[in-house]
PDB file of C-alpha atoms in Angstrom:
ATOM      1  CA  MET E   1       0.020  -0.004  -0.021  1.00 57.00           C
ATOM      2  CA  LYS E   2       1.388   3.425  -0.928  1.00 58.00           C
ATOM      3  CA  LYS E   3       1.593   6.139   1.631  1.00 65.00           C
ATOM      4  CA  MET E   4      -2.136   7.155   2.662  1.00 71.00           C
ATOM      5  CA  LYS E   5      -3.035  10.807   1.947  1.00 70.00           C
ATOM      6  CA  LYS E   6      -2.912  12.950   4.966  1.00 70.00           C
ATOM      7  CA  LEU E   7      -1.090  10.350   6.967  1.00 80.00           C
ATOM      8  CA  PRO E   8       2.499  10.666   8.297  1.00 89.00           C
ATOM      9  CA  GLU E   9       5.149   7.718   8.531  1.00 93.00           C
ATOM     10  CA  PRO E  10       3.899   5.102  10.883  1.00 95.00           C
ATOM     11  CA  TYR E  11       5.591   4.070  14.149  1.00 97.00           C
ATOM     12  CA  GLU E  12       7.840   0.965  14.270  1.00 97.00           C
ATOM     13  CA  LEU E  13       5.585  -2.071  15.053  1.00 97.00           C
ATOM     14  CA  VAL E  14       6.492  -5.121  17.165  1.00 96.00           C
ATOM     15  CA  ARG E  15       4.447  -8.370  16.539  1.00 94.00           C
ATOM     16  CA  THR E  16       3.254 -10.378  19.615  1.00 90.00           C
ATOM     17  CA  TYR E  17       0.942 -13.403  20.044  1.00 84.00           C
ATOM     18  CA  PRO E  18      -1.284 -12.667  23.124  1.00 80.00           C
ATOM     19  CA  GLY E  19      -2.606 -16.171  22.762  1.00 74.00           C
ATOM     20  CA  LYS E  20      -5.787 -15.703  24.744  1.00 81.00           C
ATOM     21  CA  VAL E  21      -8.885 -14.383  23.056  1.00 85.00           C
ATOM     22  CA  ILE E  22     -10.439 -11.547  25.098  1.00 85.00           C
ATOM     23  CA  TYR E  23     -14.016 -11.146  24.334  1.00 87.00           C
ATOM     24  CA  THR E  24     -14.356  -7.365  23.682  1.00 89.00           C
ATOM     25  CA  GLU E  25     -17.457  -5.299  22.849  1.00 90.00           C
ATOM     26  CA  SER E  26     -16.035  -5.128  19.267  1.00 92.00           C
ATOM     27  CA  LEU E  27     -15.623  -8.876  18.995  1.00 93.00           C
ATOM     28  CA  LYS E  28     -19.238  -9.468  20.299  1.00 93.00           C
ATOM     29  CA  ARG E  29     -20.534  -6.981  17.593  1.00 92.00           C
ATOM     30  CA  CYS E  30     -18.425  -8.797  14.975  1.00 94.00           C
ATOM     31  CA  ASN E  31     -19.950 -12.120  15.949  1.00 94.00           C
ATOM     32  CA  GLU E  32     -23.448 -10.535  15.966  1.00 92.00           C
ATOM     33  CA  MET E  33     -22.860  -9.282  12.584  1.00 92.00           C
ATOM     34  CA  ILE E  34     -21.968 -12.679  11.371  1.00 93.00           C
ATOM     35  CA  LYS E  35     -25.119 -14.094  12.633  1.00 92.00           C
ATOM     36  CA  ARG E  36     -27.448 -11.363  11.536  1.00 90.00           C
ATOM     37  CA  VAL E  37     -26.232  -9.941   8.329  1.00 91.00           C
ATOM     38  CA  LYS E  38     -28.140 -10.982   5.102  1.00 87.00           C
ATOM     39  CA  ASN E  39     -25.281 -11.090   2.632  1.00 90.00           C
ATOM     40  CA  LEU E  40     -22.198 -12.264   4.304  1.00 90.00           C
ATOM     41  CA  ASP E  41     -21.382 -14.032   1.041  1.00 89.00           C
ATOM     42  CA  LEU E  42     -20.597 -10.755  -0.627  1.00 90.00           C
ATOM     43  CA  ILE E  43     -17.763 -10.057   1.695  1.00 92.00           C
ATOM     44  CA  LYS E  44     -16.585 -13.727   1.659  1.00 89.00           C
ATOM     45  CA  LYS E  45     -16.506 -14.250  -2.128  1.00 85.00           C
ATOM     46  CA  PRO E  46     -13.126 -15.141  -3.449  1.00 78.00           C
ATOM     47  CA  THR E  47     -11.294 -12.139  -4.869  1.00 70.00           C
TER      48      THR E  47
ATOM     49  CA  MET W   1     -12.264 -43.113   6.179  1.00 51.00           C
ATOM     50  CA  LYS W   2      -9.217 -41.185   7.020  1.00 59.00           C
ATOM     51  CA  ASN W   3      -7.603 -39.325   4.299  1.00 66.00           C
ATOM     52  CA  GLU W   4      -3.921 -37.963   4.024  1.00 67.00           C
ATOM     53  CA  VAL W   5      -3.648 -34.139   4.086  1.00 60.00           C
ATOM     54  CA  TYR W   6      -0.927 -31.959   3.111  1.00 59.00           C
ATOM     55  CA  GLY W   7       1.112 -30.671   6.013  1.00 56.00           C
ATOM     56  CA  ASP W   8       1.795 -27.266   4.838  1.00 54.00           C
ATOM     57  CA  LEU W   9      -1.416 -25.446   5.508  1.00 54.00           C
ATOM     58  CA  LYS W  10      -0.812 -22.256   7.293  1.00 56.00           C
ATOM     59  CA  LYS W  11      -3.178 -21.760  10.161  1.00 62.00           C
ATOM     60  CA  SER W  12      -3.403 -18.316  11.716  1.00 67.00           C
ATOM     61  CA  PRO W  13      -3.373 -17.838  15.412  1.00 77.00           C
ATOM     62  CA  ALA W  14      -6.588 -16.883  17.027  1.00 91.00           C
ATOM     63  CA  VAL W  15      -5.101 -13.536  18.116  1.00 93.00           C
ATOM     64  CA  ILE W  16      -2.318 -11.456  16.445  1.00 94.00           C
ATOM     65  CA  GLU W  17      -1.295  -8.217  17.985  1.00 95.00           C
ATOM     66  CA  TYR W  18       1.159  -5.504  16.890  1.00 96.00           C
ATOM     67  CA  THR W  19       2.387  -2.942  19.492  1.00 96.00           C
ATOM     68  CA  PHE W  20       4.240   0.346  19.174  1.00 97.00           C
ATOM     69  CA  ARG W  21       4.781   3.318  21.526  1.00 97.00           C
ATOM     70  CA  SER W  22       2.989   6.562  20.750  1.00 96.00           C
ATOM     71  CA  ILE W  23       5.456   9.380  21.411  1.00 96.00           C
ATOM     72  CA  GLY W  24       3.865  12.630  22.082  1.00 95.00           C
ATOM     73  CA  THR W  25       2.975  15.490  24.574  1.00 95.00           C
ATOM     74  CA  ASN W  26       2.109  13.037  27.345  1.00 92.00           C
ATOM     75  CA  GLY W  27       5.229  10.956  26.872  1.00 95.00           C
ATOM     76  CA  PHE W  28       5.330   7.375  25.797  1.00 96.00           C
ATOM     77  CA  ILE W  29       1.965   5.438  25.632  1.00 95.00           C
ATOM     78  CA  PRO W  30       1.862   1.723  24.784  1.00 96.00           C
ATOM     79  CA  ILE W  31      -0.588   0.992  21.830  1.00 96.00           C
ATOM     80  CA  GLY W  32      -1.847  -2.379  20.614  1.00 95.00           C
ATOM     81  CA  VAL W  33      -3.413  -3.147  17.344  1.00 96.00           C
ATOM     82  CA  ARG W  34      -5.139  -6.495  17.798  1.00 95.00           C
ATOM     83  CA  PHE W  35      -6.730  -8.829  15.253  1.00 96.00           C
ATOM     84  CA  THR W  36      -8.891 -11.537  16.856  1.00 95.00           C
ATOM     85  CA  GLU W  37     -10.603 -14.412  15.051  1.00 95.00           C
ATOM     86  CA  SER W  38     -14.249 -14.244  15.302  1.00 95.00           C
ATOM     87  CA  ASP W  39     -16.871 -17.070  15.243  1.00 94.00           C
ATOM     88  CA  ASP W  40     -16.199 -17.219  11.595  1.00 95.00           C
ATOM     89  CA  PRO W  41     -12.420 -18.181  11.308  1.00 94.00           C
ATOM     90  CA  GLY W  42     -12.378 -16.230   7.938  1.00 95.00           C
ATOM     91  CA  ILE W  43     -13.111 -13.033   9.639  1.00 96.00           C
ATOM     92  CA  PHE W  44     -10.965 -11.268  12.183  1.00 97.00           C
ATOM     93  CA  ASP W  45     -12.095  -8.394  14.466  1.00 96.00           C
ATOM     94  CA  LEU W  46      -9.771  -5.273  14.679  1.00 96.00           C
ATOM     95  CA  VAL W  47      -9.357  -3.023  17.562  1.00 94.00           C
ATOM     96  CA  PHE W  48      -6.771  -0.681  18.569  1.00 93.00           C
ATOM     97  CA  GLY W  49      -5.895   1.244  21.833  1.00 93.00           C
ATOM     98  CA  LEU W  50      -4.091   1.794  24.999  1.00 94.00           C
ATOM     99  CA  ILE W  51      -2.558  -1.498  26.484  1.00 93.00           C
ATOM    100  CA  LEU W  52      -3.659  -1.833  30.088  1.00 91.00           C
ATOM    101  CA  ASP W  53      -1.764  -3.895  32.663  1.00 88.00           C
ATOM    102  CA  ASN W  54      -4.178  -6.824  32.376  1.00 84.00           C
ATOM    103  CA  GLY W  55      -3.602  -7.007  28.511  1.00 82.00           C
ATOM    104  CA  ILE W  56      -6.816  -5.504  27.602  1.00 86.00           C
ATOM    105  CA  LEU W  57      -7.018  -2.671  24.953  1.00 89.00           C
ATOM    106  CA  ASN W  58      -8.899   0.398  25.911  1.00 91.00           C
ATOM    107  CA  ASP W  59     -10.341   1.379  22.628  1.00 89.00           C
ATOM    108  CA  VAL W  60     -12.433   4.314  23.773  1.00 87.00           C
ATOM    109  CA  ILE W  61     -10.007   6.453  25.718  1.00 87.00           C
ATOM    110  CA  ARG W  62      -8.711   9.586  24.039  1.00 86.00           C
ATOM    111  CA  LEU W  63      -4.989   9.529  24.264  1.00 86.00           C
ATOM    112  CA  ASN W  64      -4.468  13.388  23.559  1.00 89.00           C
ATOM    113  CA  ASN W  65      -0.807  12.610  22.820  1.00 94.00           C
ATOM    114  CA  GLY W  66      -0.797  14.996  19.942  1.00 94.00           C
ATOM    115  CA  ASP W  67       0.124  12.211  17.467  1.00 94.00           C
ATOM    116  CA  SER W  68      -3.322  10.810  16.276  1.00 89.00           C
ATOM    117  CA  ASP W  69      -2.501  10.839  12.624  1.00 89.00           C
ATOM    118  CA  LYS W  70       0.748   8.950  13.221  1.00 93.00           C
ATOM    119  CA  ILE W  71      -1.203   6.422  15.310  1.00 93.00           C
ATOM    120  CA  LEU W  72      -3.826   5.986  12.464  1.00 90.00           C
ATOM    121  CA  ALA W  73      -0.904   5.609   9.866  1.00 91.00           C
ATOM    122  CA  THR W  74       0.601   2.879  12.097  1.00 95.00           C
ATOM    123  CA  VAL W  75      -2.862   1.043  12.296  1.00 93.00           C
ATOM    124  CA  VAL W  76      -2.892   1.051   8.552  1.00 92.00           C
ATOM    125  CA  GLU W  77       0.696  -0.371   8.519  1.00 93.00           C
ATOM    126  CA  ALA W  78      -0.673  -3.076  10.789  1.00 95.00           C
ATOM    127  CA  ILE W  79      -3.440  -3.980   8.402  1.00 94.00           C
ATOM    128  CA  GLU W  80      -0.961  -4.014   5.671  1.00 93.00           C
ATOM    129  CA  ARG W  81       1.276  -6.589   7.472  1.00 95.00           C
ATOM    130  CA  PHE W  82      -1.566  -8.699   8.705  1.00 95.00           C
ATOM    131  CA  THR W  83      -3.219  -8.974   5.192  1.00 95.00           C
ATOM    132  CA  SER W  84       0.050  -9.654   3.560  1.00 94.00           C
ATOM    133  CA  GLU W  85       0.541 -12.702   5.788  1.00 93.00           C
ATOM    134  CA  TYR W  86      -2.998 -13.892   5.747  1.00 94.00           C
ATOM    135  CA  PRO W  87      -4.472 -12.446   2.513  1.00 93.00           C
ATOM    136  CA  GLU W  88      -7.527 -14.732   2.634  1.00 93.00           C
ATOM    137  CA  LYS W  89      -8.716 -13.311   5.926  1.00 95.00           C
ATOM    138  CA  ILE W  90     -11.415 -10.550   6.184  1.00 96.00           C
ATOM    139  CA  ILE W  91     -10.834  -7.788   8.677  1.00 97.00           C
ATOM    140  CA  TRP W  92     -13.912  -6.394  10.319  1.00 96.00           C
ATOM    141  CA  PHE W  93     -13.732  -2.998  12.132  1.00 95.00           C
ATOM    142  CA  SER W  94     -16.138  -0.376  13.626  1.00 93.00           C
ATOM    143  CA  GLY W  95     -15.464   2.772  15.424  1.00 89.00           C
ATOM    144  CA  SER W  96     -15.629   2.561  19.006  1.00 86.00           C
ATOM    145  CA  THR W  97     -17.001   6.067  19.090  1.00 88.00           C
ATOM    146  CA  PRO W  98     -18.846   8.071  16.417  1.00 89.00           C
ATOM    147  CA  ALA W  99     -15.782  10.311  16.085  1.00 88.00           C
ATOM    148  CA  ARG W 100     -13.567   7.309  15.311  1.00 87.00           C
ATOM    149  CA  THR W 101     -16.148   5.986  12.863  1.00 92.00           C
ATOM    150  CA  ARG W 102     -16.271   9.204  10.978  1.00 91.00           C
ATOM    151  CA  LEU W 103     -12.438   9.277  10.907  1.00 87.00           C
ATOM    152  CA  TYR W 104     -12.111   5.733   9.564  1.00 90.00           C
ATOM    153  CA  ARG W 105     -14.779   6.711   6.766  1.00 92.00           C
ATOM    154  CA  MET W 106     -12.876   9.778   5.919  1.00 90.00           C
ATOM    155  CA  ILE W 107      -9.382   8.053   5.664  1.00 89.00           C
ATOM    156  CA  ILE W 108     -11.051   5.306   3.535  1.00 92.00           C
ATOM    157  CA  SER W 109     -12.820   7.928   1.185  1.00 92.00           C
ATOM    158  CA  LEU W 110      -9.585   9.984   0.775  1.00 89.00           C
ATOM    159  CA  ASN W 111      -7.664   6.966  -0.339  1.00 88.00           C
ATOM    160  CA  LEU W 112     -10.330   4.805  -2.031  1.00 91.00           C
ATOM    161  CA  ASP W 113      -8.647   4.724  -5.457  1.00 91.00           C
ATOM    162  CA  GLU W 114      -5.350   3.674  -4.048  1.00 88.00           C
ATOM    163  CA  LEU W 115      -6.843   1.142  -1.536  1.00 91.00           C
ATOM    164  CA  ARG W 116      -8.896  -0.508  -4.384  1.00 92.00           C
ATOM    165  CA  LYS W 117      -5.861  -1.478  -6.286  1.00 91.00           C
ATOM    166  CA  ASP W 118      -5.109  -3.939  -3.468  1.00 92.00           C
ATOM    167  CA  PHE W 119      -8.088  -4.358  -1.333  1.00 94.00           C
ATOM    168  CA  GLU W 120     -11.759  -5.014  -1.503  1.00 95.00           C
ATOM    169  CA  ILE W 121     -13.569  -2.692   0.920  1.00 96.00           C
ATOM    170  CA  PHE W 122     -17.238  -2.999   2.034  1.00 96.00           C
ATOM    171  CA  GLY W 123     -19.348  -0.788   4.263  1.00 96.00           C
ATOM    172  CA  LYS W 124     -22.553  -1.429   6.198  1.00 94.00           C
ATOM    173  CA  ILE W 125     -24.808   1.565   7.229  1.00 93.00           C
ATOM    174  CA  ASP W 126     -25.930   0.336  10.450  1.00 85.00           C
ATOM    175  CA  HIS W 127     -25.125  -2.290  13.051  1.00 78.00           C
ATOM    176  CA  SER W 128     -28.339  -4.459  12.770  1.00 77.00           C
ATOM    177  CA  GLU W 129     -29.611  -6.571   9.887  1.00 74.00           C
ATOM    178  CA  THR W 130     -28.615  -4.617   6.878  1.00 82.00           C
ATOM    179  CA  CYS W 131     -26.459  -5.815   4.001  1.00 93.00           C
ATOM    180  CA  TRP W 132     -22.856  -5.108   3.079  1.00 95.00           C
ATOM    181  CA  GLU W 133     -22.225  -3.217   0.086  1.00 95.00           C
ATOM    182  CA  ASN W 134     -19.274  -2.064  -1.934  1.00 95.00           C
ATOM    183  CA  PHE W 135     -17.833   0.935  -0.111  1.00 96.00           C
ATOM    184  CA  GLU W 136     -18.773   4.134  -1.839  1.00 95.00           C
ATOM    185  CA  LYS W 137     -17.762   7.669  -0.814  1.00 93.00           C
ATOM    186  CA  ASP W 138     -20.374   9.774   1.180  1.00 87.00           C
ATOM    187  CA  ARG W 139     -22.322   6.775   2.428  1.00 93.00           C
ATOM    188  CA  PRO W 140     -22.814   6.822   6.264  1.00 93.00           C
ATOM    189  CA  TYR W 141     -21.231   3.662   6.884  1.00 94.00           C
ATOM    190  CA  VAL W 142     -20.574   2.370  10.600  1.00 94.00           C
ATOM    191  CA  ASP W 143     -19.102  -1.061   9.941  1.00 94.00           C
ATOM    192  CA  PHE W 144     -16.346  -1.782   7.643  1.00 96.00           C
ATOM    193  CA  THR W 145     -14.536  -4.792   6.105  1.00 96.00           C
ATOM    194  CA  ILE W 146     -11.339  -4.954   4.191  1.00 96.00           C
ATOM    195  CA  LYS W 147      -9.751  -7.991   2.367  1.00 95.00           C
ATOM    196  CA  ARG W 148      -6.635  -8.087   0.148  1.00 95.00           C
ATOM    197  CA  LYS W 149      -7.205  -9.005  -3.433  1.00 93.00           C
ATOM    198  CA  ILE W 150      -5.557 -12.081  -4.499  1.00 83.00           C
ATOM    199  CA  LYS W 151      -3.231 -11.499  -7.360  1.00 75.00           C
ATOM    200  CA  ASN W 152      -2.217 -14.395  -9.561  1.00 65.00           C
TER     201      ASN W 152
END
């Protein structure tokens, strides 16, 4: 991805593996979306 | 019947996190960008925020460290790395506050032509039972997904 407009250079990232899943509000909403949305196939179709 | 399987399948961990230190007016602040497998193993939830002592990310706090654009650029970089390693995975994200949602929408819209070269981007206009659609500028999306295009 080229540099995004209006965004500066990023910070240095370090990758980690927390291991344990923490059920956040965001994850709950994501799972709700999977259950309820009508056209999940649109985003899952092969590119 | 037990079939033999190839042994080189690459399984993604359930949680992958990228960390960095925000450096700004309030000093050094540890930030995490976390990708967590959802109930559908093809879809990962994305959150980012302040790393607390118990490992939880606070994704609603306003950091006020004077470097919000640089933090956002770093989140974009984390998406780039994650999708390079796991191009078949879909990333789902939604702003934890209305302000964050507007910011995501604006950044995607500003860079839509460039993003579309490598990614498929979808939006959903409310959190309930509506449908995903191809991301278009000026639509009031609140949920987003992004997925790398597979190039042969």
